[in-house]
Short mmCIF file of C-alpha atoms and ligand atoms in Angstrom, two decimals:
data_model
loop_
_atom_site.label_atom_id
_atom_site.label_comp_id
_atom_site.label_asym_id
_atom_site.label_seq_id
_atom_site.Cartn_x
_atom_site.Cartn_y
_atom_site.Cartn_z
CA UNK K 1 86.36 33.53 82.42
CA UNK K 2 83.20 33.36 85.28
CA UNK K 3 84.46 36.08 87.60
CA UNK K 4 83.74 32.97 90.12
CA UNK K 5 86.39 30.11 88.67
CA UNK K 6 89.72 31.71 90.08
CA UNK K 7 88.92 31.21 93.15
CA UNK K 8 88.21 27.60 92.11
CA UNK K 9 90.59 25.82 94.46
CA UNK K 10 92.85 23.64 91.96
CA UNK K 11 95.25 19.67 92.00
CA UNK K 12 97.98 20.31 89.31
CA UNK K 13 99.49 16.81 89.42
CA UNK K 14 102.79 16.98 87.98
CA UNK K 15 103.60 20.34 88.84
CA UNK K 16 107.36 20.01 88.63
CA UNK K 17 107.81 17.96 85.63
CA UNK K 18 107.81 19.73 81.76
CA UNK K 19 104.88 21.46 81.32
CA UNK K 20 103.51 21.54 84.80
CA UNK K 21 105.97 23.71 86.13
CA UNK K 22 105.20 26.65 83.39
CA UNK K 23 101.83 26.08 83.97
CA UNK K 24 101.04 26.88 87.15
CA UNK K 25 102.29 30.38 86.64
CA UNK K 26 100.17 31.18 83.67
CA UNK K 27 97.55 29.95 86.20
CA UNK K 28 98.94 32.52 88.81
CA UNK K 29 99.34 35.30 86.11
CA UNK K 30 95.77 34.00 85.21
CA UNK K 31 94.82 35.35 88.12
CA UNK K 32 94.05 31.62 90.31
CA UNK K 33 95.16 32.10 93.80
CA UNK K 34 94.61 28.49 95.44
CA UNK K 35 97.05 25.99 93.40
CA UNK K 36 98.67 23.16 95.35
CA UNK K 37 100.88 21.04 93.02
CA UNK K 38 101.61 17.49 93.84
CA UNK K 39 104.02 15.42 91.81
CA UNK K 40 106.29 12.70 92.53
CA UNK K 41 109.69 14.20 92.29
CA UNK K 42 111.04 12.51 89.33
CA UNK K 43 112.48 15.33 87.94
CA UNK K 44 113.14 17.93 90.63
CA UNK K 45 117.19 17.59 90.41
CA UNK K 46 116.65 19.75 87.00
CA UNK K 47 115.84 23.53 86.11
CA UNK K 48 117.43 24.79 83.61
CA UNK K 49 116.94 28.60 84.75
CA UNK K 50 114.98 30.04 87.62
CA UNK K 51 112.05 32.32 86.88
CA UNK K 52 110.44 33.98 90.28
CA UNK K 53 106.64 31.88 90.71
CA UNK K 54 107.84 28.70 88.05
CA UNK K 55 108.76 26.25 90.65
CA UNK K 56 108.09 27.87 94.34
CA UNK K 57 103.97 26.86 94.37
CA UNK K 58 103.70 23.97 97.32
CA UNK K 59 104.06 20.85 96.50
CA UNK K 60 103.27 17.53 97.82
CA UNK K 61 105.95 15.00 97.68
CA UNK K 62 103.13 12.06 96.53
CA UNK K 63 102.47 9.18 94.14
CA UNK K 64 99.14 9.66 92.29
CA UNK K 65 98.88 5.83 92.83
CA UNK K 66 98.79 6.90 97.07
CA UNK K 67 96.44 9.32 96.81
CA UNK K 68 93.23 9.14 99.04
CA UNK K 69 89.82 10.22 98.70
CA UNK K 70 90.37 12.36 102.05
CA UNK K 71 93.60 13.67 100.08
CA UNK K 72 91.16 14.99 97.30
CA UNK K 73 88.14 16.41 98.52
CA UNK K 74 89.70 20.30 99.70
CA UNK K 75 89.66 20.75 95.14
CA UNK K 76 87.30 21.78 92.85
CA UNK K 77 89.21 21.22 90.53
CA UNK K 78 92.12 18.30 89.30
CA UNK K 79 94.23 19.18 86.07
CA UNK K 80 95.49 15.76 85.52
CA UNK K 81 99.85 15.07 84.68
CA UNK K 82 101.42 13.25 86.02
CA UNK K 83 101.79 9.58 83.98
CA UNK K 84 105.11 8.22 82.63
CA UNK K 85 105.30 11.12 79.74
CA UNK K 86 106.21 9.87 76.56
CA UNK K 87 106.43 6.88 73.96
CA UNK K 88 109.89 5.80 74.98
CA UNK K 89 109.76 5.76 78.72
CA UNK K 90 106.70 3.60 78.02
CA UNK K 91 108.52 0.70 76.19
CA UNK K 92 111.20 1.00 78.57
CA UNK K 93 108.54 -0.43 81.77
CA UNK K 94 105.74 -1.86 80.31
CA UNK K 95 103.68 -2.86 83.47
CA UNK K 96 104.92 0.23 85.12
CA UNK K 97 103.51 2.27 82.03
CA UNK K 98 100.17 0.43 82.72
CA UNK K 99 100.17 1.12 86.22
CA UNK K 100 100.60 4.21 86.13
CA UNK K 101 98.72 6.19 83.63
CA UNK K 102 96.21 3.46 83.54
CA UNK K 103 95.43 2.37 86.39
CA UNK K 104 97.12 4.99 88.70
CA UNK K 105 94.89 8.08 86.33
CA UNK K 106 92.05 6.01 87.02
CA UNK K 107 91.57 5.72 90.22
CA UNK K 108 92.57 9.41 90.58
CA UNK K 109 89.75 10.62 88.68
CA UNK K 110 86.98 8.10 90.57
CA UNK K 111 88.61 9.37 93.99
CA UNK K 112 88.29 12.58 92.45
CA UNK K 113 84.14 12.27 92.09
CA UNK K 114 83.50 10.48 94.95
CA UNK K 115 85.98 13.49 96.64
CA UNK K 116 83.57 16.20 95.04
CA UNK K 117 86.32 17.20 92.50
CA UNK K 118 83.54 18.43 90.15
CA UNK K 119 85.86 19.53 87.00
CA UNK K 120 88.97 16.77 85.84
CA UNK K 121 91.05 18.25 82.89
CA UNK K 122 93.46 15.22 81.27
CA UNK K 123 96.51 15.55 78.99
CA UNK K 124 95.48 12.96 76.41
CA UNK K 125 98.03 13.04 73.82
CA UNK K 126 97.62 13.10 69.58
CA UNK K 127 99.93 9.34 69.76
CA UNK K 128 97.08 8.20 70.22
CA UNK K 129 96.06 8.67 66.11
CA UNK K 130 98.99 6.60 66.28
CA UNK K 131 99.67 6.34 62.39
CA UNK K 132 97.76 7.70 59.28
CA UNK K 133 96.95 4.75 58.14
CA UNK K 134 94.32 6.26 55.14
CA UNK K 135 92.78 8.97 56.57
CA UNK K 136 94.23 12.08 56.20
CA UNK K 137 93.05 14.30 58.91
CA UNK K 138 92.54 13.40 62.06
CA UNK K 139 90.00 14.76 63.72
CA UNK K 140 88.89 13.68 67.31
CA UNK K 141 85.97 11.39 66.04
CA UNK K 142 88.99 9.01 64.26
CA UNK K 143 89.85 6.29 65.02
CA UNK K 144 91.95 5.44 67.19
CA UNK K 145 95.71 3.42 66.72
CA UNK K 146 97.47 3.57 69.29
CA UNK K 147 101.36 1.88 68.62
CA UNK K 148 102.78 1.97 71.55
CA UNK K 149 101.84 1.53 75.88
CA UNK K 150 101.85 4.90 76.30
CA UNK K 151 99.50 5.57 73.51
CA UNK K 152 97.57 2.85 74.68
CA UNK K 153 97.06 3.98 78.10
CA UNK K 154 95.55 7.48 77.14
CA UNK K 155 93.23 5.85 74.22
CA UNK K 156 92.25 3.26 78.16
CA UNK K 157 92.19 6.43 80.25
CA UNK K 158 89.52 8.57 77.94
CA UNK K 159 87.49 5.26 78.10
CA UNK K 160 87.78 4.71 81.67
CA UNK K 161 87.26 8.29 82.83
CA UNK K 162 84.60 9.22 80.68
CA UNK K 163 82.36 6.82 82.15
CA UNK K 164 82.49 8.57 85.24
CA UNK K 165 80.47 11.78 83.35
CA UNK K 166 77.28 13.75 85.01
CA UNK K 167 75.99 16.37 86.05
CA UNK K 168 78.27 16.59 89.19
CA UNK K 169 81.48 15.77 87.51
CA UNK K 170 82.68 17.07 84.32
CA UNK K 171 85.79 15.53 82.78
CA UNK K 172 87.39 16.62 79.87
CA UNK K 173 90.23 15.33 77.56
CA UNK K 174 92.82 17.19 75.99
CA UNK K 175 95.11 15.86 73.07
CA UNK K 176 98.18 17.66 72.98
CA UNK K 177 100.11 17.77 69.90
CA UNK K 178 103.80 17.75 70.67
CA UNK K 179 105.02 19.81 72.86
CA UNK K 180 107.72 22.31 72.43
CA UNK K 181 109.68 25.21 74.14
CA UNK K 182 110.72 26.39 77.46
CA UNK K 183 110.00 25.23 80.49
CA UNK K 184 112.37 25.81 83.84
CA UNK K 185 111.88 21.93 84.23
CA UNK K 186 113.50 20.62 80.45
CA UNK K 187 112.61 18.12 78.27
CA UNK K 188 115.43 17.77 75.44
CA UNK K 189 113.37 14.36 74.70
CA UNK K 190 111.21 15.88 72.57
CA UNK K 191 111.94 16.76 68.59
CA UNK K 192 111.86 20.30 68.55
CA UNK K 193 113.24 20.72 71.82
CA UNK K 194 116.18 18.26 71.12
CA UNK K 195 116.53 19.72 67.12
CA UNK K 196 117.35 23.18 69.30
CA UNK K 197 119.35 21.41 71.54
CA UNK K 198 121.33 19.34 68.73
CA UNK K 199 122.13 23.02 67.14
CA UNK K 200 122.99 25.18 69.69
CA UNK K 201 124.90 23.09 71.19
CA UNK K 202 127.22 20.88 68.21
CA UNK K 203 126.41 23.05 65.06
CA UNK K 204 124.96 20.22 63.60
CA UNK K 205 121.66 18.35 62.91
CA UNK K 206 122.57 14.90 61.71
CA UNK K 207 119.71 12.29 60.38
CA UNK K 208 119.59 9.36 59.31
CA UNK K 209 116.30 8.61 58.62
CA UNK K 210 114.59 10.30 55.76
CA UNK K 211 112.13 12.58 58.14
CA UNK K 212 108.59 12.24 56.13
CA UNK K 213 106.81 11.47 58.92
CA UNK K 214 104.30 14.03 60.09
CA UNK K 215 104.09 15.78 63.46
CA UNK K 216 101.61 18.39 64.96
CA UNK K 217 103.98 20.64 67.37
CA UNK K 218 102.20 23.28 69.99
CA UNK K 219 104.07 25.30 71.83
CA UNK K 220 104.16 24.77 75.87
CA UNK K 221 102.08 27.45 76.62
CA UNK K 222 99.22 27.02 73.95
CA UNK K 223 98.63 23.69 76.33
CA UNK K 224 98.54 25.79 79.41
CA UNK K 225 96.21 28.22 77.77
CA UNK K 226 94.16 25.30 76.84
CA UNK K 227 93.93 23.97 79.65
CA UNK K 228 92.99 27.61 81.58
CA UNK K 229 89.71 27.78 78.80
CA UNK K 230 88.85 24.17 79.25
CA UNK K 231 88.56 24.91 83.31
CA UNK K 232 86.57 27.88 82.18
CA UNK K 233 84.23 26.68 79.63
CA UNK K 234 80.50 26.20 80.45
CA UNK K 235 80.28 22.39 82.44
CA UNK K 236 77.64 21.57 79.39
CA UNK K 237 80.71 22.38 76.76
CA UNK K 238 83.94 20.59 77.75
CA UNK K 239 81.67 17.57 79.75
CA UNK K 240 83.38 14.01 78.37
CA UNK K 241 84.61 16.41 75.41
CA UNK K 242 87.83 15.19 73.43
CA UNK K 243 90.16 18.16 72.17
CA UNK K 244 92.98 17.75 70.32
CA UNK K 245 95.04 20.57 70.94
CA UNK K 246 97.22 22.74 69.40
CA UNK K 247 96.27 24.13 65.51
CA UNK K 248 96.04 23.13 62.57
CA UNK K 249 98.70 24.43 60.59
CA UNK K 250 101.11 23.74 62.59
CA UNK K 251 101.51 20.17 60.90
CA UNK K 252 104.82 19.43 59.90
CA UNK K 253 107.14 16.76 58.84
CA UNK K 254 110.37 16.08 60.79
CA UNK K 255 112.61 17.17 57.78
CA UNK K 256 110.95 20.81 58.10
CA UNK K 257 111.02 20.67 61.78
CA UNK K 258 114.49 19.85 61.18
CA UNK K 259 114.72 22.61 59.11
CA UNK K 260 113.45 25.13 60.05
CA UNK K 261 115.71 25.41 63.50
CA UNK K 262 118.75 24.60 60.96
CA UNK K 263 118.10 28.08 59.73
CA UNK K 264 116.81 29.87 63.22
CA UNK K 265 120.45 28.71 64.68
CA UNK K 266 123.28 30.27 62.78
CA UNK K 267 125.85 28.16 61.23
CA UNK K 268 124.15 24.74 61.91
CA UNK K 269 124.38 22.36 59.53
CA UNK K 270 121.45 20.22 58.55
CA UNK K 271 121.90 16.55 56.41
CA UNK K 272 119.16 14.41 55.75
CA UNK K 273 119.44 10.22 55.59
CA UNK K 274 117.49 8.26 53.60
CA UNK K 275 116.51 5.92 55.83
CA UNK K 276 113.20 4.16 57.73
CA UNK K 277 112.14 5.78 60.99
CA UNK K 278 112.51 3.61 64.24
CA UNK K 279 109.04 5.09 65.36
CA UNK K 280 106.21 4.49 63.10
CA UNK K 281 104.19 6.98 64.43
CA UNK K 282 102.85 9.36 61.95
CA UNK K 283 99.92 11.65 62.09
CA UNK K 284 98.74 14.70 60.78
CA UNK K 285 95.37 16.17 63.27
CA UNK K 286 92.54 18.92 62.77
CA UNK K 287 92.11 21.40 65.91
CA UNK K 288 89.59 22.89 64.82
CA UNK K 289 87.53 21.75 67.39
CA UNK K 290 88.86 23.13 70.02
CA UNK K 291 88.52 26.31 68.34
CA UNK K 292 85.29 26.47 67.43
CA UNK K 293 83.96 24.88 70.74
CA UNK K 294 86.28 27.13 73.24
CA UNK K 295 86.07 30.53 71.11
CA UNK K 296 88.56 32.05 73.93
CA UNK K 297 91.43 29.40 72.56
CA UNK K 298 94.07 30.28 70.20
CA UNK K 299 97.38 29.07 69.84
CA UNK K 300 99.73 32.48 70.06
CA UNK K 301 103.11 30.22 68.86
CA UNK K 302 104.36 28.70 65.87
CA UNK K 303 107.06 26.14 65.40
CA UNK K 304 109.60 29.03 64.22
CA UNK K 305 109.11 31.02 67.13
CA UNK K 306 109.45 28.77 69.52
CA UNK K 307 112.62 27.85 67.94
CA UNK K 308 113.66 31.52 68.04
CA UNK K 309 112.99 31.34 71.20
CA UNK K 310 114.86 28.32 72.34
CA UNK K 311 117.65 29.71 70.73
CA UNK K 312 117.37 33.28 73.24
CA UNK K 313 117.15 30.62 76.69
CA UNK K 314 120.34 28.98 75.21
CA UNK K 315 122.05 32.57 74.73
CA UNK K 316 121.27 33.30 77.88
CA UNK K 317 122.13 30.70 80.00
CA UNK K 318 124.52 29.55 78.00
CA UNK K 319 123.53 26.44 77.63
CA UNK K 320 126.58 23.98 77.55
CA UNK K 321 127.01 20.48 76.37
CA UNK K 322 127.07 18.92 79.08
CA UNK K 323 123.84 20.93 80.31
CA UNK K 324 122.14 19.84 77.62
CA UNK K 325 122.68 15.76 78.14
CA UNK K 326 122.38 16.06 81.58
CA UNK K 327 120.26 13.35 82.83
CA UNK K 328 117.49 15.42 84.36
CA UNK K 329 116.39 15.94 81.00
CA UNK K 330 115.61 13.29 78.74
CA UNK K 331 112.78 11.53 81.03
CA UNK K 332 114.13 7.69 80.44
CA UNK K 333 117.46 8.85 81.12
CA UNK K 334 116.68 9.95 84.77
CA UNK K 335 114.37 7.13 85.46
CA UNK K 336 116.65 4.99 84.72
CA UNK K 337 118.94 6.81 87.07
CA UNK K 338 117.08 6.84 90.05
CA UNK K 339 116.59 3.16 89.26
CA UNK K 340 120.44 2.54 90.05
CA UNK K 341 120.53 4.64 92.96
CA UNK K 342 117.66 3.18 94.61
CA UNK K 343 115.75 5.75 94.75
CA UNK K 344 112.69 4.12 93.69
CA UNK K 345 111.64 1.16 93.67
CA UNK K 346 110.65 -1.69 91.21
CA UNK K 347 107.28 -0.26 90.23
CA UNK K 348 108.47 3.23 89.76
CA UNK K 349 107.61 3.84 93.95
CA UNK K 350 110.00 6.35 95.66
CA UNK K 351 112.13 5.63 98.41
CA UNK K 352 113.93 8.56 99.13
CA UNK K 353 113.13 12.67 99.03
CA UNK K 354 113.94 13.72 95.97
CA UNK K 355 117.77 16.29 95.65
CA UNK K 356 116.82 19.71 95.80
CA UNK K 357 116.53 22.07 91.64
CA UNK K 358 120.08 21.90 90.15
N1 LIG X 401 105.72 16.87 75.98
C1 LIG X 401 104.25 16.15 75.54
O1 LIG X 401 104.87 17.22 74.09
C2 LIG X 401 102.92 16.10 75.64
C3 LIG X 401 102.18 15.58 74.04
C4 LIG X 401 100.78 14.68 74.97
C5 LIG X 401 100.27 14.91 76.31
N2 LIG X 401 101.77 15.17 77.41
C6 LIG X 401 100.83 14.88 78.33
O2 LIG X 401 101.19 15.86 79.15
C7 LIG X 401 101.44 15.51 80.35
C8 LIG X 401 102.50 15.82 80.73
O3 LIG X 401 103.64 16.76 80.20
P1 LIG X 401 104.69 16.70 80.81
O4 LIG X 401 105.66 17.00 79.16
O5 LIG X 401 104.71 17.56 81.16
O6 LIG X 401 105.99 15.33 81.01
P2 LIG X 401 107.26 15.04 82.49
O7 LIG X 401 107.57 13.67 82.73
O8 LIG X 401 108.23 16.55 82.01
O9 LIG X 401 106.42 15.38 84.06
C9 LIG X 401 104.99 14.51 84.43
C10 LIG X 401 105.78 14.95 85.69
O10 LIG X 401 104.54 13.41 86.21
C11 LIG X 401 105.14 13.51 87.87
N3 LIG X 401 105.04 11.51 87.48
C12 LIG X 401 104.50 10.40 86.74
N4 LIG X 401 104.14 10.18 87.65
C13 LIG X 401 104.07 10.57 88.77
C14 LIG X 401 103.40 10.08 89.27
N5 LIG X 401 102.85 7.93 89.68
N6 LIG X 401 103.09 10.39 91.02
C15 LIG X 401 103.25 11.71 90.92
N7 LIG X 401 103.44 12.16 89.88
C16 LIG X 401 104.38 11.16 89.04
C17 LIG X 401 106.85 13.40 87.06
O11 LIG X 401 107.72 13.48 88.31
C18 LIG X 401 106.90 14.53 86.52
O12 LIG X 401 107.10 15.56 86.89
C19 LIG X 401 101.50 13.88 80.70
O13 LIG X 401 100.21 12.92 80.77
C20 LIG X 401 101.96 13.32 79.19
O14 LIG X 401 101.75 12.53 78.08
C21 LIG X 401 102.71 15.48 76.71
#
């Protein structure tokens, strides 16, 4: 690591989210001293557990769409996670998805460049690959066939922000696999976390579909490591580059993930149906490029040890079914709650200061 790197002034947008909270702690543990968080605070009334340093970073409660060039002048690097974060969320309100995820992100990158920010790391998604469509393994140069507004926005941001790359502005696009693993700002709406929560609280995983679609998975901490390695890489190695983030051995069919989880949770029964999926996404992904270009990056976790880790956390905090089902841990439920209680307006701008985490 370049010795000066840990002195970088870093803005993490989405710092109160599922990846953002552990990312801030990860960077602090790696020696970074100047980290500022920014978040609209949509999900901060959900705190699955507290760990020192996980949620105590100072954060600015602000919408990315309201950030000015002046707000960004203090930073050397922006790590941009703040978006509506998954495919079902994008389907909930497509117009707001485009306004935040596409226009908001591109505007943030443009303003960052104007403010003199040098590094811009964008958390894209393997969802951009969409469907298998003949090719057996997707690489960064495979055609993108996004199936949802969420995934289409990822493709548009990559296109528009890569056009800003030059000698002084270094954007990098990390196409993350589907994340799993514990986070204080937990999400139970992503596949492994959801199956593990079901296994713990009900002892039953009942799939109506046949679970044949492919999905690459990556531990949340390995995403944090990829972000740090990108920040620490020479500018020429990452300028305008796209990297799939994960490990080529961690592509699974959904039914395999369910079976691994069922084996890890004692007494859990598993039944797999024969129906099709509601969700037509299926893709297997190669992660060779990130391993070749950023030799410091390695995934340290597998789905199996992630499931064990989740079981240990659930045991420690004695996770109840009520808590597993708490609205803030399912992003769509929480947004609906914020709308119903007038805490956000029709465009999802906050109308109230968020409640404290619990
Ligand atoms: N979790 C995954 O499996 C995964 C996989 C691939 C890519 N990603 C991407 O990583 C990023 C973070 O994902 P996550 O799982 O931590 O999501 P998350 O929903 O837990 O966190 C997103 C955070 O951004 C904030 N936010 C949303 N819109 C905002 C706005 N307009 N202004 C300010 N803050 C806003 C939210 O309050 C939230 O705290 C997202 O861009 C997501 O698309 C996630």
